[in-house]
Amino acid sequence: MKQNIRSNKKVRIPQFNSEQKLLYRKIVFLLAAGFCLTPWASPPIALMLGILLALTHENPFHRISRPAAKYLLEASVIMLGFGMNLAVVLKAGASGALFAVGSISATFILGYFLGKWLKIPIKASALISAGTAICGGSAIAAVSSVINAAESEISVAMGTVFVLNAVALFVFPPLGHALHLTQAQFGTWSGVAIHDISSVVGAASHYGQSALYTATAVKLSRALWIVPISAAASYIFQRQQAKSGESIIKPQVPWFIGLFILASVVRTFIPEVASWSPVVTHVSEAGLTLTLFLIGAGLSQRMLKAVGWKPMLQGVMLWIFISATSLGVIILAVR
């Protein structure tokens, strides 16, 4: 009888308190981050792993992961400079200067009319255009600061660019192979058409070492346009801000690009550096893979909900425009 009574008792499943749950999430997060530093992790895998953790477990280090991703990205890009000859950097920047002016201007003009057609708030539309034309989240952050964009408008733009960046990381390398693009062509195309430098480096490194160097140089040369574009946005919006009593903030200068060029100068003129530059480049690529994991882990349900179909449609149309036009020019002009 006693045995029957015991067998009828319900088995109690242990319940975890909030502190235990947080500890569990931290352990899972750190294990996943550690995996991203192993040879088995690639940039696309790291990004998807971060997104999955963000949507299923939430990010237990959300307060520090975003600034950590920013500084890790900048440090990794600077280290990439030690593997690049200065001539490659200057050639990529000079050859793409005229095209940068045309493509950036055209993207903003098309973005303006698309925003009006879709009835998207003008600041959100301008941020999506800036992220597409220049360098994704960095451009959005810089321009939003000088036009005093609302948090909701920044979330819309960031969410739109984030989704398209994730898609590009998986779509561009197979497309490049299908179109039989050379290393130089794919690197140039990635630097122009993919939004954030993290996804640019992730896609290009998947394609080849030469493509990686070309893509990095092209993207950083475009990132320099943050300053004049932010200044122009400040000028355009200043009358509206003056009427409402809002303050104008100076655009942020991407100083890490100067350090990247300095690293390239050191690599070019000090022969001893070339002997250990492959090690630095390897560390840099591992850092960029971890950066993509942190960026993916920074995704939130709130950000996804903020992106409606209209901003996403604007972002997709702008992305298709700059991807298609730049590809046509690159196939004809780059060998």
Tab-separated table of C-alpha atoms in Angstrom:
chain	number	residue	atom	x	y	z
A	1	MET	CA	0.000	0.000	0.000
A	2	LYS	CA	2.761	2.425	0.910
A	3	GLN	CA	4.461	1.732	-2.405
A	4	ASN	CA	1.227	2.453	-4.311
A	5	ILE	CA	0.707	5.697	-2.420
A	6	ARG	CA	4.248	6.795	-3.198
A	7	SER	CA	3.879	5.877	-6.878
A	8	ASN	CA	0.718	8.019	-7.151
A	9	LYS	CA	2.512	11.105	-5.931
A	10	LYS	CA	3.295	13.661	-8.643
A	11	VAL	CA	6.908	14.127	-9.549
A	12	ARG	CA	7.939	17.696	-8.777
A	13	ILE	CA	9.906	19.505	-11.457
A	14	PRO	CA	12.482	21.789	-9.876
A	15	GLN	CA	11.700	25.485	-10.369
A	16	PHE	CA	14.466	27.993	-10.989
A	17	ASN	CA	14.358	31.441	-9.457
A	18	SER	CA	15.210	34.602	-11.396
A	19	GLU	CA	18.870	34.608	-10.320
A	20	GLN	CA	19.363	31.007	-11.462
A	21	LYS	CA	17.702	31.759	-14.795
A	22	LEU	CA	19.956	34.770	-15.312
A	23	LEU	CA	23.024	32.676	-14.479
A	24	TYR	CA	21.900	30.028	-16.982
A	25	ARG	CA	21.437	32.665	-19.712
A	26	LYS	CA	24.871	34.129	-18.967
A	27	ILE	CA	26.547	30.717	-19.218
A	28	VAL	CA	24.807	29.961	-22.537
A	29	PHE	CA	25.738	33.393	-23.893
A	30	LEU	CA	29.415	33.047	-22.919
A	31	LEU	CA	29.630	29.528	-24.346
A	32	ALA	CA	28.158	30.746	-27.633
A	33	ALA	CA	30.564	33.712	-27.705
A	34	GLY	CA	33.467	31.345	-27.063
A	35	PHE	CA	32.324	29.105	-29.922
A	36	CYS	CA	32.452	32.127	-32.273
A	37	LEU	CA	36.192	32.366	-31.635
A	38	THR	CA	36.798	28.801	-32.806
A	39	PRO	CA	37.671	27.757	-36.389
A	40	TRP	CA	34.223	26.109	-36.731
A	41	ALA	CA	32.401	29.451	-36.572
A	42	SER	CA	31.959	31.574	-39.685
A	43	PRO	CA	30.532	35.129	-39.843
A	44	PRO	CA	27.046	33.967	-40.995
A	45	ILE	CA	26.910	31.294	-38.276
A	46	ALA	CA	27.970	33.813	-35.622
A	47	LEU	CA	25.289	36.294	-36.704
A	48	MET	CA	22.524	33.678	-36.745
A	49	LEU	CA	23.639	32.292	-33.380
A	50	GLY	CA	23.422	35.771	-31.879
A	51	ILE	CA	19.954	36.332	-33.358
A	52	LEU	CA	18.681	32.969	-32.077
A	53	LEU	CA	19.949	33.689	-28.562
A	54	ALA	CA	18.444	37.184	-28.626
A	55	LEU	CA	14.997	35.895	-29.615
A	56	THR	CA	14.934	32.769	-27.400
A	57	HIS	CA	17.014	33.576	-24.324
A	58	GLU	CA	17.372	37.363	-24.461
A	59	ASN	CA	20.757	38.989	-24.083
A	60	PRO	CA	21.864	38.924	-20.418
A	61	PHE	CA	24.620	41.444	-21.203
A	62	HIS	CA	22.496	43.854	-23.261
A	63	ARG	CA	23.915	46.925	-21.484
A	64	ILE	CA	27.512	46.198	-22.435
A	65	SER	CA	27.208	44.094	-25.606
A	66	ARG	CA	26.317	47.025	-27.885
A	67	PRO	CA	29.263	49.273	-26.881
A	68	ALA	CA	31.487	46.173	-26.780
A	69	ALA	CA	30.471	45.353	-30.368
A	70	LYS	CA	31.223	48.927	-31.441
A	71	TYR	CA	34.712	49.028	-29.943
A	72	LEU	CA	35.539	45.469	-30.974
A	73	LEU	CA	34.533	46.268	-34.540
A	74	GLU	CA	36.723	49.376	-34.616
A	75	ALA	CA	39.703	47.537	-33.088
A	76	SER	CA	39.318	44.644	-35.546
A	77	VAL	CA	39.157	47.007	-38.527
A	78	ILE	CA	42.307	48.791	-37.335
A	79	MET	CA	44.084	45.429	-37.060
A	80	LEU	CA	43.006	44.609	-40.608
A	81	GLY	CA	45.064	47.613	-41.697
A	82	PHE	CA	48.251	45.788	-40.674
A	83	GLY	CA	47.553	43.249	-43.401
A	84	MET	CA	46.911	45.762	-46.189
A	85	ASN	CA	49.371	47.590	-48.376
A	86	LEU	CA	48.788	51.342	-48.468
A	87	ALA	CA	48.648	51.293	-52.274
A	88	VAL	CA	45.580	49.009	-52.138
A	89	VAL	CA	43.811	51.336	-49.711
A	90	LEU	CA	44.535	54.482	-51.732
A	91	LYS	CA	43.608	52.838	-55.032
A	92	ALA	CA	40.271	51.621	-53.681
A	93	GLY	CA	39.467	55.016	-52.175
A	94	ALA	CA	40.487	57.020	-55.257
A	95	SER	CA	38.802	54.782	-57.824
A	96	GLY	CA	35.544	54.788	-55.877
A	97	ALA	CA	35.430	58.492	-55.003
A	98	LEU	CA	33.474	59.668	-58.053
A	99	PHE	CA	31.166	56.666	-57.928
A	100	ALA	CA	30.598	57.295	-54.204
A	101	VAL	CA	29.395	60.844	-54.895
A	102	GLY	CA	26.988	59.656	-57.575
A	103	SER	CA	25.635	56.617	-55.739
A	104	ILE	CA	25.210	58.387	-52.394
A	105	SER	CA	23.451	61.360	-53.989
A	106	ALA	CA	21.171	59.109	-56.055
A	107	THR	CA	20.285	56.986	-53.015
A	108	PHE	CA	19.277	60.030	-50.975
A	109	ILE	CA	17.214	61.484	-53.827
A	110	LEU	CA	15.406	58.196	-54.443
A	111	GLY	CA	14.966	57.715	-50.694
A	112	TYR	CA	13.341	61.135	-50.372
A	113	PHE	CA	10.736	60.422	-53.059
A	114	LEU	CA	10.110	56.885	-51.804
A	115	GLY	CA	9.565	58.263	-48.311
A	116	LYS	CA	7.030	60.775	-49.582
A	117	TRP	CA	5.263	58.138	-51.694
A	118	LEU	CA	5.061	55.677	-48.784
A	119	LYS	CA	4.247	58.488	-46.300
A	120	ILE	CA	7.114	57.606	-43.996
A	121	PRO	CA	8.134	60.291	-41.429
A	122	ILE	CA	10.864	62.406	-43.025
A	123	LYS	CA	13.481	61.755	-40.327
A	124	ALA	CA	12.983	57.989	-40.394
A	125	SER	CA	13.164	58.079	-44.199
A	126	ALA	CA	16.391	60.116	-44.078
A	127	LEU	CA	17.953	57.646	-41.613
A	128	ILE	CA	17.095	54.640	-43.808
A	129	SER	CA	18.609	56.447	-46.803
A	130	ALA	CA	21.771	57.291	-44.813
A	131	GLY	CA	22.169	53.710	-43.623
A	132	THR	CA	21.788	52.370	-47.164
A	133	ALA	CA	23.961	54.986	-48.880
A	134	ILE	CA	26.927	55.097	-46.491
A	135	CYS	CA	27.579	52.507	-43.799
A	136	GLY	CA	24.491	51.223	-42.017
A	137	GLY	CA	24.181	51.646	-38.269
A	138	SER	CA	27.156	53.996	-37.946
A	139	ALA	CA	25.629	56.432	-40.427
A	140	ILE	CA	22.212	56.153	-38.782
A	141	ALA	CA	23.711	56.906	-35.357
A	142	ALA	CA	25.660	59.908	-36.665
A	143	VAL	CA	22.820	61.451	-38.693
A	144	SER	CA	20.197	60.804	-36.003
A	145	SER	CA	22.301	62.780	-33.513
A	146	VAL	CA	22.366	65.911	-35.673
A	147	ILE	CA	18.680	65.852	-36.655
A	148	ASN	CA	17.457	64.895	-33.164
A	149	ALA	CA	15.536	61.873	-34.395
A	150	ALA	CA	13.149	60.181	-31.984
A	151	GLU	CA	13.995	56.783	-30.499
A	152	SER	CA	11.162	55.194	-32.481
A	153	GLU	CA	12.547	56.606	-35.759
A	154	ILE	CA	16.040	55.324	-34.953
A	155	SER	CA	14.618	51.884	-34.088
A	156	VAL	CA	12.763	51.733	-37.416
A	157	ALA	CA	15.905	52.590	-39.399
A	158	MET	CA	18.174	50.315	-37.352
A	159	GLY	CA	15.763	47.397	-37.597
A	160	THR	CA	15.410	47.797	-41.366
A	161	VAL	CA	19.165	47.944	-41.924
A	162	PHE	CA	19.775	45.056	-39.514
A	163	VAL	CA	17.458	42.698	-41.409
A	164	LEU	CA	18.941	43.620	-44.798
A	165	ASN	CA	22.478	43.223	-43.428
A	166	ALA	CA	21.680	39.707	-42.250
A	167	VAL	CA	20.226	38.837	-45.649
A	168	ALA	CA	23.255	40.262	-47.475
A	169	LEU	CA	25.673	38.174	-45.450
A	170	PHE	CA	24.050	35.002	-46.807
A	171	VAL	CA	23.012	36.171	-50.298
A	172	PHE	CA	26.027	38.082	-51.629
A	173	PRO	CA	28.724	35.335	-51.668
A	174	PRO	CA	26.576	32.817	-53.636
A	175	LEU	CA	25.512	35.598	-56.022
A	176	GLY	CA	29.134	36.593	-56.531
A	177	HIS	CA	30.068	33.025	-57.446
A	178	ALA	CA	27.034	32.645	-59.699
A	179	LEU	CA	27.997	35.832	-61.573
A	180	HIS	CA	31.664	34.744	-61.712
A	181	LEU	CA	32.833	37.980	-60.105
A	182	THR	CA	36.553	38.396	-59.538
A	183	GLN	CA	37.936	39.042	-56.054
A	184	ALA	CA	38.281	42.758	-56.844
A	185	GLN	CA	34.767	42.978	-58.306
A	186	PHE	CA	33.104	41.226	-55.391
A	187	GLY	CA	35.087	43.206	-52.830
A	188	THR	CA	34.112	46.492	-54.476
A	189	TRP	CA	30.473	45.434	-54.789
A	190	SER	CA	30.296	44.359	-51.146
A	191	GLY	CA	31.864	47.620	-49.972
A	192	VAL	CA	29.290	49.640	-51.903
A	193	ALA	CA	26.077	47.613	-51.605
A	194	ILE	CA	26.192	46.026	-48.120
A	195	HIS	CA	25.264	48.405	-45.318
A	196	ASP	CA	27.405	47.763	-42.207
A	197	ILE	CA	31.155	47.176	-42.304
A	198	SER	CA	30.725	44.102	-40.083
A	199	SER	CA	28.569	42.371	-42.714
A	200	VAL	CA	30.819	43.687	-45.501
A	201	VAL	CA	33.841	42.031	-43.909
A	202	GLY	CA	31.846	38.884	-43.113
A	203	ALA	CA	30.654	38.442	-46.703
A	204	ALA	CA	33.984	39.386	-48.300
A	205	SER	CA	36.071	37.143	-46.031
A	206	HIS	CA	33.819	34.272	-47.122
A	207	TYR	CA	34.683	35.084	-50.749
A	208	GLY	CA	38.456	35.420	-50.431
A	209	GLN	CA	41.363	37.287	-48.835
A	210	SER	CA	41.783	39.730	-51.729
A	211	ALA	CA	38.048	40.459	-51.730
A	212	LEU	CA	38.249	41.134	-47.983
A	213	TYR	CA	40.974	43.753	-48.359
A	214	THR	CA	39.238	45.464	-51.282
A	215	ALA	CA	35.845	45.485	-49.536
A	216	THR	CA	37.315	46.919	-46.322
A	217	ALA	CA	39.103	49.733	-48.159
A	218	VAL	CA	36.030	50.609	-50.243
A	219	LYS	CA	33.671	50.576	-47.260
A	220	LEU	CA	35.929	52.702	-45.067
A	221	SER	CA	36.374	55.238	-47.856
A	222	ARG	CA	32.566	55.502	-48.036
A	223	ALA	CA	32.335	55.755	-44.244
A	224	LEU	CA	34.276	59.023	-44.429
A	225	TRP	CA	31.160	60.503	-46.027
A	226	ILE	CA	29.478	60.366	-42.606
A	227	VAL	CA	30.923	63.779	-41.762
A	228	PRO	CA	29.762	65.799	-44.823
A	229	ILE	CA	26.405	63.983	-44.954
A	230	SER	CA	25.807	64.680	-41.247
A	231	ALA	CA	26.743	68.321	-41.777
A	232	ALA	CA	24.341	68.566	-44.723
A	233	ALA	CA	21.552	66.912	-42.704
A	234	SER	CA	22.217	69.327	-39.858
A	235	TYR	CA	21.896	72.278	-42.228
A	236	ILE	CA	18.689	70.978	-43.838
A	237	PHE	CA	16.947	70.258	-40.546
A	238	GLN	CA	18.300	73.222	-38.551
A	239	ARG	CA	15.411	75.588	-39.381
A	240	GLN	CA	12.866	73.080	-38.161
A	241	GLN	CA	14.947	72.403	-35.045
A	242	ALA	CA	15.436	76.112	-34.369
A	243	LYS	CA	11.671	76.655	-34.450
A	244	SER	CA	11.090	73.852	-31.953
A	245	GLY	CA	14.028	74.919	-29.754
A	246	GLU	CA	16.027	71.732	-30.344
A	247	SER	CA	19.811	71.873	-30.151
A	248	ILE	CA	22.111	71.017	-33.053
A	249	ILE	CA	24.764	68.414	-32.298
A	250	LYS	CA	28.051	68.215	-34.187
A	251	PRO	CA	28.504	65.071	-36.292
A	252	GLN	CA	30.730	62.351	-34.887
A	253	VAL	CA	34.013	61.793	-36.724
A	254	PRO	CA	34.918	58.118	-37.376
A	255	TRP	CA	38.481	58.415	-36.015
A	256	PHE	CA	39.158	54.693	-36.234
A	257	ILE	CA	39.383	55.014	-40.037
A	258	GLY	CA	42.456	57.218	-39.603
A	259	LEU	CA	44.029	54.562	-37.368
A	260	PHE	CA	43.243	51.931	-40.003
A	261	ILE	CA	45.135	53.997	-42.600
A	262	LEU	CA	48.006	54.510	-40.131
A	263	ALA	CA	48.222	50.735	-39.609
A	264	SER	CA	48.376	50.302	-43.386
A	265	VAL	CA	51.201	52.884	-43.557
A	266	VAL	CA	53.148	50.962	-40.898
A	267	ARG	CA	52.580	47.695	-42.789
A	268	THR	CA	53.826	49.271	-46.047
A	269	PHE	CA	56.948	51.071	-44.845
A	270	ILE	CA	58.189	48.798	-42.048
A	271	PRO	CA	59.115	45.415	-43.604
A	272	GLU	CA	59.292	43.637	-40.239
A	273	VAL	CA	55.556	44.184	-39.735
A	274	ALA	CA	54.745	42.085	-42.809
A	275	SER	CA	56.143	38.965	-41.098
A	276	TRP	CA	53.585	39.016	-38.276
A	277	SER	CA	50.707	40.704	-40.120
A	278	PRO	CA	49.041	37.313	-40.948
A	279	VAL	CA	48.677	36.634	-37.225
A	280	VAL	CA	47.152	40.084	-36.633
A	281	THR	CA	44.815	39.582	-39.588
A	282	HIS	CA	43.681	36.225	-38.169
A	283	VAL	CA	42.964	37.828	-34.779
A	284	SER	CA	41.112	40.630	-36.554
A	285	GLU	CA	38.895	38.200	-38.470
A	286	ALA	CA	38.098	36.334	-35.239
A	287	GLY	CA	37.208	39.657	-33.613
A	288	LEU	CA	34.904	40.545	-36.498
A	289	THR	CA	33.180	37.157	-36.245
A	290	LEU	CA	32.584	37.774	-32.535
A	291	THR	CA	31.351	41.276	-33.405
A	292	LEU	CA	28.673	39.795	-35.675
A	293	PHE	CA	27.571	37.527	-32.821
A	294	LEU	CA	27.242	40.531	-30.489
A	295	ILE	CA	25.356	42.491	-33.159
A	296	GLY	CA	22.957	39.585	-33.641
A	297	ALA	CA	22.507	39.282	-29.889
A	298	GLY	CA	21.567	42.966	-29.807
A	299	LEU	CA	18.371	42.271	-31.736
A	300	SER	CA	15.175	42.668	-29.744
A	301	GLN	CA	11.474	41.991	-30.188
A	302	ARG	CA	10.881	45.727	-29.774
A	303	MET	CA	13.169	46.519	-32.694
A	304	LEU	CA	11.440	44.006	-34.963
A	305	LYS	CA	7.999	45.299	-34.015
A	306	ALA	CA	9.103	48.862	-34.784
A	307	VAL	CA	9.814	47.992	-38.418
A	308	GLY	CA	6.595	48.241	-40.417
A	309	TRP	CA	6.156	47.143	-44.014
A	310	LYS	CA	6.560	50.659	-45.413
A	311	PRO	CA	10.055	51.364	-43.990
A	312	MET	CA	11.103	47.834	-44.934
A	313	LEU	CA	9.819	48.359	-48.484
A	314	GLN	CA	11.770	51.614	-48.731
A	315	GLY	CA	14.908	49.900	-47.443
A	316	VAL	CA	14.540	46.956	-49.848
A	317	MET	CA	13.919	49.210	-52.865
A	318	LEU	CA	16.924	51.405	-52.042
A	319	TRP	CA	19.052	48.312	-51.485
A	320	ILE	CA	18.016	46.774	-54.818
A	321	PHE	CA	18.742	50.089	-56.553
A	322	ILE	CA	22.248	50.536	-55.165
A	323	SER	CA	23.066	46.815	-55.524
A	324	ALA	CA	21.960	46.577	-59.161
A	325	THR	CA	23.426	49.884	-60.357
A	326	SER	CA	26.744	49.392	-58.581
A	327	LEU	CA	27.035	45.828	-59.885
A	328	GLY	CA	26.556	47.021	-63.471
A	329	VAL	CA	29.205	49.724	-63.103
A	330	ILE	CA	31.647	47.394	-61.331
A	331	ILE	CA	31.369	44.641	-63.965
A	332	LEU	CA	32.182	47.198	-66.666
A	333	ALA	CA	34.885	49.170	-64.820
A	334	VAL	CA	36.612	46.760	-62.400
A	335	ARG	CA	38.725	43.766	-63.460
